């Protein structure tokens, strides 16, 4: 039977999506594995927050193959290109295998005892001279739950400082504060099943085809089965996602705030909202406006939310007509009306998905609030197939950074250090005096490195991340690390990086299946794995390293474990009971992951929903039960449009946006060691619109000098790449350690979340 043009286009799009997900790539070694003596074990993928399940093949003490796990519900046997090459990411030729200590300008091999003795002495000296807030730990969403929990416990319950932060502050903090301010609980109410069950998908700043390709393939598969599925891609640049979407909606940077308010304006004006849902499940509030951009050192912000009425909210929205939003955003007014009606259509199951386009935003908390507003106005939330969901960039940004709470202001399971009841519960579980836990946060990630630059922090230990490539306004912080005057930097990693370059001590770490682990993914799914191979040389797990420092500082009593991983997990699980319940450790050993809350052995797919969430009683329908202050109701926020911290002008006429590409992950530390991936995408380029290039006399692949108020970089221009910049915009990926694009980025951040804006700053472009 002949295909219609529409069916052909949809099938073609699906083929591209599956190719992007690596589904067509097969490893011949895997298919022959049955007779090859390979021993297989389960693990979640080491890369992004999707949480794909993989099978790891071991032979002769080495990983020889990996393949998608057919029994894993997340990916159902699929891998993306990064997952396909997992067997190679740990075997780069320059793997770190021995501790190294800086002596003069050289890094010299040392024993573990010598390295840990030096580190402990620096901690003791700094604490004695300058107090506990002079030392800090910087980790990541790549910590296992055990590692993050141990670091949190040592610093907050042992040393007595809240100076601990994860790099999730750079990528997911606005999602956290968005959830917390709207629902009083972090993490989404929906799950990946919504990708299979919905029919309308609004993507906001989410290049899913490259950054979450396996999830995107599920959405495309849904569209193949259901001809009514529509995908709308909101973006400031065209991507592979745009190519496969039903609509690409280009908007001017920062104006997503105005667009979402305009969508809400239309929904209310045309009475498309769900009046019964709003009356039963929603309250309205307004916070501070013109709240600054976090550019000053020691910037402090305290919101002052005030309750308002539905009528007050309607009055607030009067300004945001489609015509007004169109002038700001460049999106036609008629298109805004069309999209608002699509959001509100009672016959359609609507999902909103976003990543860094929302979160790395000087108003990141606000824009998260605004997308929830639309779902709350229409009642399209906590239902199978229709939910808002933030997608995550690291394998345990949710499970470790967010749920364990490795931020300066957090404790596990939504608890915070400023709440005396929360501190008391932590002290009871840890068996310490509650006075040991400080009652005030110290520094968010950006402020932590500003404090190192100023000399307020003397000793900083970085684990499982590469801050001296990933921070914005990078020149300042790289120089700050090497100022001397008592500053001392420790970096634990598996390869040499831009961060090990500035370290005083480098510790070789075990990674992924070289240790026992537990990650939590973006749909609240916790996944466990066992150690499968030994780490090379003398490399040790970050958990061992943290507990060894604790012992040497006199806090070994905090870690009295025989089977550390299991005992830490069961101790941490005590925090989660009552809404974020985790299952016993053995349940995860047997399962391919479980989505919390897990009550009576049953996981939860949709939170806050009667018949799905065990904490919602019969007859309640939907209950946002964690928000006790507002009687189990969610908050619709009046949040205005405000401009970016820095916008183009005559001197710097282009917007710069940074981000990721399909092949590489974050700073390229692992993917850059895989020859096949390196050949596929060897170096960063500058995406530019052909009309801008023609006007400036710039030809394809010609080198240009890109300059911001903070730095300069030289790159070749790419006019024919997979990503297509809009006029007046350029895009550069940040994986390339030889071209540090983050030197140009502004270190402005959302004052509520502390998350920097990597997506918007002003630059000029000249021929090199």
XYZ file of C-alpha atoms in Angstrom:
768
model
C 0.000 0.000 0.000
C 1.345 3.429 -0.937
C 2.112 5.883 1.859
C 0.525 9.322 1.856
C 2.921 12.272 1.859
C 2.068 12.947 5.518
C 2.704 9.296 6.476
C 5.966 9.306 4.550
C 7.157 12.464 6.300
C 6.237 11.071 9.693
C 7.986 7.791 8.987
C 11.049 9.664 7.779
C 11.070 11.785 10.914
C 10.892 8.678 13.043
C 13.795 7.135 11.179
C 15.869 10.238 11.839
C 14.853 10.200 15.508
C 15.830 6.576 15.944
C 19.107 7.215 14.157
C 19.736 10.129 16.523
C 19.053 7.755 19.383
C 21.598 5.299 18.066
C 18.939 2.639 17.609
C 20.327 1.520 14.287
C 23.828 0.981 15.672
C 24.647 -2.596 16.574
C 27.817 -3.974 18.128
C 28.817 -7.240 16.460
C 30.626 -8.306 19.627
C 27.322 -8.181 21.500
C 25.494 -10.491 19.144
C 28.263 -13.046 19.464
C 28.449 -12.697 23.243
C 26.568 -15.882 24.039
C 29.593 -18.056 23.201
C 32.268 -15.534 24.117
C 32.419 -16.086 27.883
C 31.135 -12.600 28.636
C 29.459 -12.041 32.002
C 26.609 -9.530 31.887
C 25.352 -7.201 34.609
C 22.723 -4.431 34.752
C 23.406 -0.732 35.310
C 21.937 2.644 34.404
C 23.856 4.567 31.754
C 26.684 6.811 33.034
C 25.616 9.853 31.027
C 22.411 11.907 31.126
C 19.418 11.990 33.458
C 17.235 9.859 31.185
C 18.338 6.789 33.125
C 18.563 4.282 30.280
C 19.226 0.728 31.395
C 22.237 -1.000 29.888
C 23.731 -4.444 30.069
C 27.464 -4.391 30.749
C 29.569 -7.234 29.375
C 32.736 -8.132 31.316
C 35.506 -10.482 30.288
C 38.994 -10.795 31.681
C 38.330 -8.086 34.265
C 37.485 -5.499 31.603
C 34.295 -4.086 30.072
C 34.284 -5.465 26.541
C 30.738 -4.587 25.434
C 27.556 -2.789 26.398
C 24.064 -2.916 24.960
C 20.666 -1.480 25.679
C 18.784 -3.495 28.278
C 15.558 -4.871 26.725
C 14.112 -5.294 30.228
C 14.660 -1.635 31.142
C 11.341 0.277 30.975
C 13.025 3.605 30.206
C 14.737 2.742 26.922
C 13.459 -0.769 26.099
C 16.790 -1.846 24.674
C 17.659 1.372 22.826
C 20.933 3.249 23.240
C 21.985 6.637 21.969
C 25.449 7.061 20.474
C 26.983 7.907 23.859
C 25.410 4.867 25.482
C 26.625 2.681 22.649
C 30.243 3.636 23.405
C 30.023 3.209 27.171
C 32.460 0.296 26.998
C 35.193 2.721 25.908
C 34.684 5.752 28.158
C 36.737 4.319 31.023
C 39.714 3.205 28.937
C 41.336 6.376 27.680
C 45.131 6.250 27.536
C 45.516 9.133 29.995
C 43.392 7.663 32.803
C 44.485 8.917 36.239
C 45.824 6.035 38.335
C 47.896 7.570 41.172
C 47.471 10.523 43.537
C 49.389 13.613 42.434
C 50.628 16.507 44.585
C 51.732 19.895 43.275
C 55.364 20.657 44.033
C 56.323 23.936 42.433
C 54.981 23.864 38.884
C 54.947 20.074 38.657
C 52.477 17.410 39.750
C 54.379 14.600 41.454
C 53.130 11.082 42.177
C 52.357 10.374 45.817
C 50.881 7.625 47.979
C 47.295 7.795 49.152
C 48.511 8.236 52.712
C 50.678 11.208 51.744
C 47.885 12.813 49.725
C 45.183 12.318 52.358
C 47.508 13.466 55.141
C 48.160 16.681 53.229
C 44.463 17.227 52.496
C 43.451 16.611 56.108
C 46.144 18.990 57.352
C 44.882 21.744 55.033
C 41.312 21.239 56.232
C 42.363 21.300 59.900
C 44.558 24.366 59.447
C 41.869 26.324 57.600
C 39.115 25.405 60.050
C 41.329 26.338 63.020
C 42.356 29.710 61.536
C 39.271 30.781 59.606
C 36.369 28.617 60.787
C 34.430 25.776 59.141
C 32.998 28.025 56.411
C 36.520 28.419 54.970
C 36.394 24.867 53.547
C 34.028 23.581 50.857
C 32.994 20.585 48.770
C 31.791 20.897 45.179
C 30.249 17.772 43.687
C 27.708 16.930 41.026
C 24.699 15.055 39.761
C 27.204 12.356 38.825
C 27.762 11.447 42.466
C 26.079 8.200 43.412
C 23.486 8.520 46.161
C 26.030 7.014 48.577
C 28.742 9.518 47.651
C 26.494 12.568 47.809
C 24.967 11.492 51.108
C 28.404 10.902 52.660
C 29.634 14.334 51.545
C 26.476 16.007 52.879
C 26.757 14.202 56.214
C 30.445 15.001 56.658
C 30.150 18.713 55.885
C 26.812 19.521 57.550
C 26.873 16.987 60.380
C 30.621 16.699 60.988
C 32.627 19.752 59.969
C 29.650 22.004 60.693
C 29.398 24.012 57.477
C 26.795 24.256 54.731
C 29.569 24.791 52.179
C 28.538 21.949 49.891
C 27.135 22.418 46.393
C 26.608 20.270 43.287
C 27.056 21.356 39.697
C 23.325 20.669 39.400
C 23.100 24.276 40.595
C 24.320 25.139 37.091
C 21.698 23.083 35.280
C 18.655 22.076 37.354
C 18.346 24.480 40.307
C 15.608 26.527 38.631
C 13.594 23.355 38.116
C 13.977 22.668 41.846
C 12.842 26.117 42.955
C 10.065 26.059 40.374
C 8.700 22.829 41.833
C 9.220 23.983 45.416
C 7.546 27.386 45.030
C 4.564 25.952 43.129
C 4.050 22.562 44.813
C 6.286 22.702 47.957
C 7.952 19.511 46.721
C 10.667 18.874 44.177
C 10.516 16.497 41.196
C 7.815 15.976 38.562
C 4.378 14.533 39.126
C 4.447 12.743 35.765
C 6.726 10.125 34.266
C 8.015 8.912 30.901
C 4.759 7.041 30.279
C 3.341 10.466 29.384
C 5.503 10.356 26.252
C 3.527 7.315 25.152
C 0.078 8.452 26.275
C -0.194 12.136 25.387
C -1.057 13.743 22.080
C 0.289 17.320 22.426
C 3.882 18.145 23.352
C 5.160 21.665 23.917
C 8.968 21.688 24.043
C 10.442 24.819 25.634
C 14.176 25.220 25.100
C 14.583 21.460 24.828
C 16.569 20.000 21.932
C 15.391 16.507 22.823
C 16.520 14.902 19.578
C 20.145 15.535 20.568
C 20.101 15.901 24.345
C 17.445 13.300 25.240
C 17.320 11.193 22.062
C 15.912 8.007 23.589
C 13.004 9.896 25.139
C 12.470 11.762 21.887
C 12.301 8.447 20.058
C 9.481 7.377 22.401
C 7.571 10.544 21.529
C 8.126 9.990 17.815
C 7.018 6.373 18.179
C 3.833 7.651 19.800
C 3.285 9.956 16.815
C 3.700 7.051 14.393
C 0.962 5.151 16.219
C -1.316 8.147 16.750
C -1.838 10.532 13.816
C -3.279 13.191 16.168
C 0.018 13.696 18.046
C 1.496 17.158 17.622
C 4.934 18.387 18.674
C 5.558 22.128 19.034
C 9.167 23.232 19.424
C 9.724 26.650 20.994
C 13.304 27.792 20.430
C 15.774 30.539 19.681
C 17.593 28.320 17.166
C 16.577 25.560 14.774
C 17.739 22.092 15.787
C 17.180 18.472 14.863
C 14.175 18.663 17.163
C 12.772 21.538 15.097
C 13.135 19.456 11.938
C 10.925 16.718 13.354
C 8.387 18.913 15.150
C 4.997 19.730 13.652
C 5.679 23.390 14.381
C 8.795 25.389 15.128
C 8.016 28.595 17.016
C 10.937 31.004 17.030
C 11.000 33.574 19.800
C 13.441 36.252 20.910
C 15.680 35.297 23.856
C 14.155 35.886 27.328
C 10.643 36.452 25.986
C 9.362 33.003 26.984
C 8.152 34.850 30.104
C 5.918 37.100 27.998
C 4.731 34.223 25.797
C 3.560 32.082 28.718
C 1.775 35.020 30.312
C 0.102 35.748 26.970
C -1.012 32.114 26.680
C -2.513 32.395 30.183
C -4.123 35.717 29.162
C -5.914 34.063 26.220
C -7.001 31.062 28.317
C -8.616 33.356 30.873
C -10.052 35.879 28.400
C -11.712 33.116 26.361
C -12.812 31.284 29.541
C -10.899 28.172 28.562
C -9.761 27.482 32.120
C -11.018 24.697 34.414
C -12.985 26.662 37.022
C -13.718 23.681 39.288
C -10.077 22.579 39.353
C -8.885 26.097 40.163
C -11.356 26.570 43.020
C -10.439 23.247 44.612
C -6.705 22.951 43.966
C -5.116 26.380 43.422
C -4.130 29.550 45.288
C -2.678 32.715 43.748
C 0.426 34.619 44.842
C 2.713 37.408 43.770
C 6.381 37.842 44.685
C 8.999 40.540 44.395
C 9.774 42.053 40.999
C 12.957 43.653 39.603
C 14.957 41.311 41.804
C 18.412 41.724 40.299
C 20.670 39.306 38.450
C 23.173 38.015 41.011
C 26.087 39.880 39.471
C 27.357 41.402 42.708
C 29.524 39.301 45.038
C 27.651 38.076 48.115
C 24.343 38.863 46.381
C 21.456 38.024 48.688
C 17.787 37.725 47.806
C 14.722 37.000 49.907
C 11.357 36.675 48.210
C 8.285 38.101 49.910
C 5.276 36.292 48.441
C 1.842 37.822 48.968
C -1.510 36.094 48.418
C -3.688 37.567 45.690
C -7.111 36.704 44.285
C -8.065 35.210 40.927
C -9.310 38.673 39.940
C -5.939 40.177 40.914
C -4.227 37.594 38.734
C -6.518 38.386 35.801
C -5.712 42.075 36.215
C -1.987 41.267 36.263
C -2.389 39.428 32.941
C -4.294 42.240 31.210
C -1.008 43.712 29.964
C 0.054 40.441 28.307
C -2.168 40.560 25.252
C -1.055 38.470 22.270
C -0.186 41.726 20.521
C 2.030 42.918 23.390
C 3.777 39.561 23.668
C 4.213 39.483 19.895
C 6.115 42.786 19.934
C 8.528 41.395 22.535
C 8.875 37.834 21.251
C 8.499 38.085 17.500
C 5.807 35.375 17.576
C 2.693 36.477 15.628
C -0.283 37.316 17.849
C -2.506 34.880 15.954
C 0.000 32.091 16.629
C -0.057 32.851 20.371
C -3.863 32.579 20.366
C -3.666 29.291 18.429
C -1.164 27.818 20.889
C -3.203 28.927 23.907
C -6.264 27.190 22.503
C -4.202 24.088 21.843
C -2.994 24.083 25.459
C -6.587 24.416 26.690
C -8.301 22.019 24.249
C -10.256 19.644 26.504
C -9.940 16.870 23.927
C -6.150 16.899 23.982
C -3.673 15.546 26.527
C -1.014 18.205 26.864
C 2.573 17.856 28.068
C 5.210 20.547 28.512
C 8.876 19.538 28.499
C 11.959 21.678 29.035
C 15.628 21.569 29.887
C 18.306 24.246 29.988
C 16.391 26.730 27.845
C 14.157 27.309 30.860
C 16.530 26.535 33.697
C 19.676 28.418 32.669
C 17.805 31.698 32.812
C 18.079 34.766 35.049
C 14.355 34.298 35.650
C 14.521 30.510 35.642
C 12.296 30.021 38.675
C 9.709 32.384 37.227
C 9.518 30.692 33.838
C 9.147 27.290 35.534
C 6.291 28.786 37.579
C 4.671 30.156 34.418
C 4.509 26.836 32.617
C 2.914 25.289 35.714
C 0.401 28.153 35.671
C -0.877 27.036 32.270
C -1.267 23.419 33.396
C -2.978 24.459 36.629
C -5.348 26.845 34.849
C -6.441 24.063 32.499
C -6.336 21.246 35.086
C -3.972 19.299 32.835
C -1.717 17.938 35.538
C -1.245 14.739 37.546
C -3.139 12.787 34.906
C -1.815 9.963 32.736
C -0.608 11.515 29.479
C -0.711 15.185 30.476
C 1.833 16.819 32.744
C 4.652 19.349 32.911
C 8.076 17.696 33.141
C 11.594 19.062 33.454
C 14.211 16.850 31.808
C 17.549 16.334 33.501
C 21.121 16.480 32.249
C 23.067 14.261 34.671
C 22.536 10.628 35.705
C 21.706 11.458 39.333
C 21.038 15.188 39.347
C 17.629 14.158 40.670
C 18.509 11.167 42.854
C 21.606 12.672 44.466
C 21.756 16.448 44.074
C 18.041 17.105 44.499
C 16.689 14.200 46.552
C 19.709 13.672 48.811
C 19.963 17.459 48.954
C 23.622 18.263 48.309
C 22.947 22.014 48.016
C 24.012 24.552 50.623
C 20.408 25.139 51.730
C 19.148 21.556 51.580
C 18.871 18.394 53.624
C 17.422 15.141 52.227
C 13.872 14.777 50.915
C 12.859 18.438 50.439
C 14.118 19.425 53.899
C 16.110 22.629 54.418
C 18.697 23.773 56.961
C 16.667 26.876 57.877
C 13.833 24.754 59.340
C 14.536 23.717 62.967
C 12.311 20.625 62.678
C 14.259 19.469 59.628
C 17.595 19.994 61.365
C 16.305 18.088 64.379
C 15.281 15.135 62.218
C 18.687 15.070 60.497
C 20.483 15.281 63.850
C 18.414 12.396 65.209
C 19.154 10.159 62.227
C 22.841 11.095 62.283
C 23.168 10.767 66.064
C 24.639 14.243 66.570
C 23.886 17.432 68.470
C 21.484 19.506 66.370
C 23.696 22.551 66.989
C 26.301 20.955 64.737
C 24.124 21.652 61.643
C 24.281 25.374 60.729
C 20.896 27.042 60.327
C 21.840 29.320 57.424
C 22.934 28.513 53.849
C 26.307 29.823 52.727
C 27.119 30.005 48.986
C 25.414 28.830 45.830
C 27.841 27.405 43.237
C 28.709 30.718 41.582
C 29.139 32.430 44.937
C 31.254 29.516 46.166
C 33.830 30.120 43.450
C 33.606 33.861 43.968
C 34.437 33.176 47.628
C 37.440 31.098 46.518
C 38.531 33.961 44.278
C 38.187 36.455 47.147
C 39.953 34.138 49.580
C 36.961 33.644 51.892
C 37.118 29.935 51.020
C 40.633 28.589 51.489
C 40.201 24.866 50.759
C 37.906 23.524 48.041
C 37.478 19.876 47.064
C 35.855 19.104 43.706
C 34.548 15.588 42.999
C 32.926 14.117 39.867
C 32.808 17.377 37.916
C 34.918 19.847 35.954
C 34.084 23.330 37.266
C 37.087 25.099 35.764
C 35.650 24.390 32.335
C 31.930 24.505 33.118
C 31.579 27.693 35.187
C 30.455 30.919 33.496
C 32.801 33.945 33.458
C 35.469 31.271 33.554
C 38.565 33.465 33.395
C 37.825 34.925 36.804
C 37.495 31.574 38.534
C 40.451 29.880 36.857
C 42.667 32.772 37.946
C 41.100 32.802 41.409
C 42.002 29.166 42.022
C 45.707 29.902 41.539
C 45.988 33.123 43.548
C 47.822 31.417 46.385
C 47.552 33.096 49.796
C 46.454 29.863 51.457
C 44.071 28.699 48.744
C 44.188 24.938 48.233
C 42.243 23.039 45.555
C 41.694 19.258 45.477
C 40.238 17.599 42.365
C 39.046 13.994 42.200
C 38.574 12.759 38.646
C 39.240 9.936 36.212
C 41.087 11.952 33.535
C 43.166 15.137 33.336
C 40.815 18.099 32.830
C 40.849 21.886 32.875
C 40.134 21.513 36.603
C 43.073 19.238 37.356
C 45.238 21.923 35.715
C 44.580 24.276 38.639
C 44.633 21.629 41.406
C 47.103 21.315 44.267
C 46.179 17.650 44.739
C 44.688 15.315 42.134
C 43.024 12.119 43.341
C 42.328 9.265 40.883
C 38.717 8.115 41.128
C 36.861 4.935 40.328
C 33.943 5.458 37.986
C 30.611 3.890 37.099
C 30.743 0.060 37.356
C 34.194 0.199 38.956
C 32.172 0.725 42.146
C 28.736 -0.064 43.532
C 26.248 2.657 42.798
C 22.757 4.109 42.812
C 21.383 6.864 40.551
C 17.989 8.579 40.427
C 16.662 9.723 37.035
C 14.282 12.450 35.846
C 11.092 10.400 36.350
C 11.900 9.642 40.024
C 13.275 6.201 39.150
C 15.993 4.920 41.475
C 18.401 2.371 39.922
C 21.089 0.267 41.590
C 24.143 -1.564 40.253
C 27.026 -3.615 41.626
C 30.727 -3.208 41.021
C 31.721 -5.216 37.940
C 35.400 -4.386 37.285
C 38.316 -2.990 39.265
C 39.384 0.606 38.794
C 42.819 1.011 37.163
C 45.966 1.465 39.213
C 45.326 2.940 42.636
C 42.062 4.737 41.794
C 39.466 4.679 44.580
C 35.794 5.603 44.815
C 34.775 9.089 45.875
C 32.831 7.476 48.737
C 36.049 5.980 50.123
C 37.830 9.300 49.696
C 35.171 11.245 51.615
C 34.978 8.720 54.449
C 38.783 8.645 54.695
C 38.870 12.427 55.106
C 36.155 12.124 57.776
C 38.261 9.587 59.673
C 41.336 11.812 59.527
C 39.346 14.845 60.712
C 37.984 12.939 63.701
C 34.492 12.363 62.261
C 34.847 8.663 61.549
C 32.002 8.000 64.001
C 29.607 9.340 61.365
C 30.475 6.410 59.081
C 30.400 3.254 61.229
C 29.515 1.024 58.286
C 30.589 -2.493 57.346
C 28.691 -2.558 54.041
C 28.832 1.184 53.429
C 26.676 1.419 50.295
C 23.721 -0.553 51.641
C 23.885 0.914 55.146
C 24.143 4.478 53.826
C 21.128 3.857 51.602
C 19.012 2.460 54.424
C 19.998 5.373 56.655
C 19.141 7.874 53.927
C 15.828 6.084 53.310
C 14.665 7.132 56.787
C 14.499 10.725 55.551
C 12.215 9.819 52.648
C 9.329 8.208 54.526
C 6.150 10.251 54.268
C 5.916 11.274 50.626
C 9.199 10.468 48.897
C 9.418 6.903 50.135
C 12.221 4.777 48.760
C 12.039 0.978 48.794
C 14.500 -1.194 50.725
C 17.867 -1.584 49.021
C 17.243 -5.206 48.060
C 14.194 -4.201 46.013
C 16.413 -2.152 43.691
C 18.883 -5.009 43.373
C 16.089 -7.087 41.845
C 14.277 -4.392 39.831
C 15.097 -2.302 36.773
C 14.425 0.757 38.880
C 11.436 1.951 40.933
C 9.683 5.325 40.853
C 9.093 6.865 44.273
C 7.093 7.061 46.399
C 7.257 3.292 46.784
C 4.663 2.212 49.369
C 3.871 -1.410 50.168
C 6.175 -2.458 47.353
C 4.285 -0.489 44.709
C 5.878 2.355 42.742
C 4.034 5.587 41.848
C 3.676 6.682 38.250
C 1.632 9.870 38.784
C 2.031 11.912 41.953
C -0.794 13.816 43.650
C -3.391 11.773 41.741
C -6.128 9.676 43.316
C -5.775 6.032 42.334
C -2.065 6.441 41.648
C -0.448 8.230 44.600
C -0.812 6.388 47.934
C -0.909 9.719 49.799
C -4.050 10.932 47.999
C -7.268 9.721 49.598
C -10.386 8.538 47.845
C -12.521 11.463 46.751
C -9.681 14.004 46.754
C -9.026 13.679 43.009
C -5.824 15.693 43.009
C -4.067 16.741 46.212
C -0.789 18.655 46.288
C -0.300 17.331 49.797
C 3.253 18.511 50.347
C 2.057 22.135 50.273
C 0.671 22.150 53.779
C 0.875 25.953 54.072
C -1.772 26.277 51.378
C -3.937 23.336 52.463
C -2.732 20.979 49.751
C -3.121 23.456 46.903
C -0.627 24.461 44.240
C 0.342 28.084 43.598
C -0.331 30.068 40.441
C 2.225 32.871 40.434
C 1.967 36.336 38.936
C 5.466 36.582 37.432
C 6.209 39.381 34.943
C 8.410 39.593 31.891
C 11.750 41.224 32.668
C 14.701 41.619 30.265
C 17.890 39.572 30.302
C 20.863 40.600 32.441
C 22.756 41.560 29.276
C 21.305 42.221 25.832
C 22.929 43.010 22.476
C 23.846 46.613 21.733
C 25.911 48.497 19.135
C 29.211 47.315 20.600
C 28.128 43.689 21.151
C 25.304 43.119 18.628
C 24.836 39.305 18.826
C 23.178 37.001 21.334
C 25.409 34.075 22.392
C 23.806 30.783 23.410
C 25.791 27.756 24.597
C 24.741 24.135 24.904
C 25.321 20.512 23.945
C 25.480 18.334 20.843
C 24.364 14.732 20.402
C 27.807 13.134 20.465
C 29.391 14.833 23.468
C 28.365 15.091 27.069
C 29.032 18.196 29.156
C 32.748 19.065 29.118
C 33.704 16.071 26.956
C 35.921 14.467 29.611
C 34.627 10.980 28.794
C 33.239 11.281 25.266
C 36.416 13.039 24.135
C 38.377 9.853 24.932
C 36.299 7.734 22.523
C 37.940 7.868 19.053
C 34.703 7.221 17.157
C 32.876 10.042 18.955
C 35.824 12.379 18.604
C 35.898 11.768 14.843
C 32.140 12.292 14.576
C 32.290 15.730 16.220
C 35.927 16.711 16.788
C 35.712 20.348 17.848
C 33.392 23.211 18.698
C 32.156 25.552 15.947
C 30.227 28.810 15.833
C 26.759 28.407 14.342
C 25.734 31.592 12.554
C 22.866 32.615 10.282
C 23.935 32.744 6.601
C 22.460 36.249 6.176
C 24.562 37.579 9.054
C 27.647 35.913 7.618
C 26.983 37.288 4.116
C 26.486 40.800 5.480
C 29.843 40.553 7.280
C 31.688 38.888 4.384
C 32.228 35.679 6.348
C 32.363 32.354 4.494
C 31.600 28.871 5.766
C 34.376 27.425 7.982
C 36.176 30.761 8.059
C 37.542 31.578 11.513
C 35.986 34.389 13.499
C 36.840 36.128 16.743
C 33.963 36.139 19.233
C 34.255 38.648 22.066
C 32.148 39.458 25.109
C 32.850 41.816 27.969
C 34.588 38.898 29.692
C 36.727 37.179 27.090
C 37.568 36.288 23.486
C 37.630 33.024 21.568
C 38.425 32.097 17.935
C 36.300 29.462 16.170
C 35.374 28.388 12.644
C 31.903 29.439 11.485
C 29.451 26.681 10.572
C 26.712 27.831 8.189
C 25.548 24.364 7.101
C 25.514 22.346 10.334
C 22.676 20.469 11.971
C 21.848 23.483 14.158
C 20.661 26.660 12.454
C 21.170 29.940 14.276
C 18.553 32.641 13.891
C 19.539 36.121 12.710
C 21.396 38.042 15.378
C 22.178 34.862 17.302
C 25.162 32.508 17.472
C 25.478 29.129 19.179
C 28.587 27.335 20.494
C 28.764 23.954 22.267
C 30.790 23.873 25.492
C 32.368 20.386 25.327
C 35.633 21.503 23.687
C 38.361 21.978 26.320
C 40.609 23.655 23.744
C 38.033 26.403 23.131
C 36.587 27.551 26.429
C 33.389 29.278 25.349
C 32.355 29.716 28.988
C 35.035 32.383 29.307
C 32.590 34.602 27.412
C 29.451 33.741 29.414
C 28.061 36.128 31.985
C 27.816 34.831 35.560
C 24.416 36.405 36.166
C 21.975 34.017 37.811
C 18.364 33.576 38.895
C 18.224 35.159 42.359
C 15.806 32.506 43.644
C 17.549 29.378 42.315
C 21.119 30.643 41.959
C 21.321 29.071 38.484
C 23.445 30.999 35.926
C 22.192 32.037 32.499
C 24.375 30.328 29.882
C 21.833 31.006 27.151
C 21.927 34.782 26.866
C 24.775 37.253 26.797
C 25.999 39.855 24.299
C 28.976 39.305 21.975
C 30.544 40.767 18.853
C 31.792 38.676 15.934
C 34.702 39.698 13.705
C 36.853 38.020 11.089
C 39.839 36.440 12.837
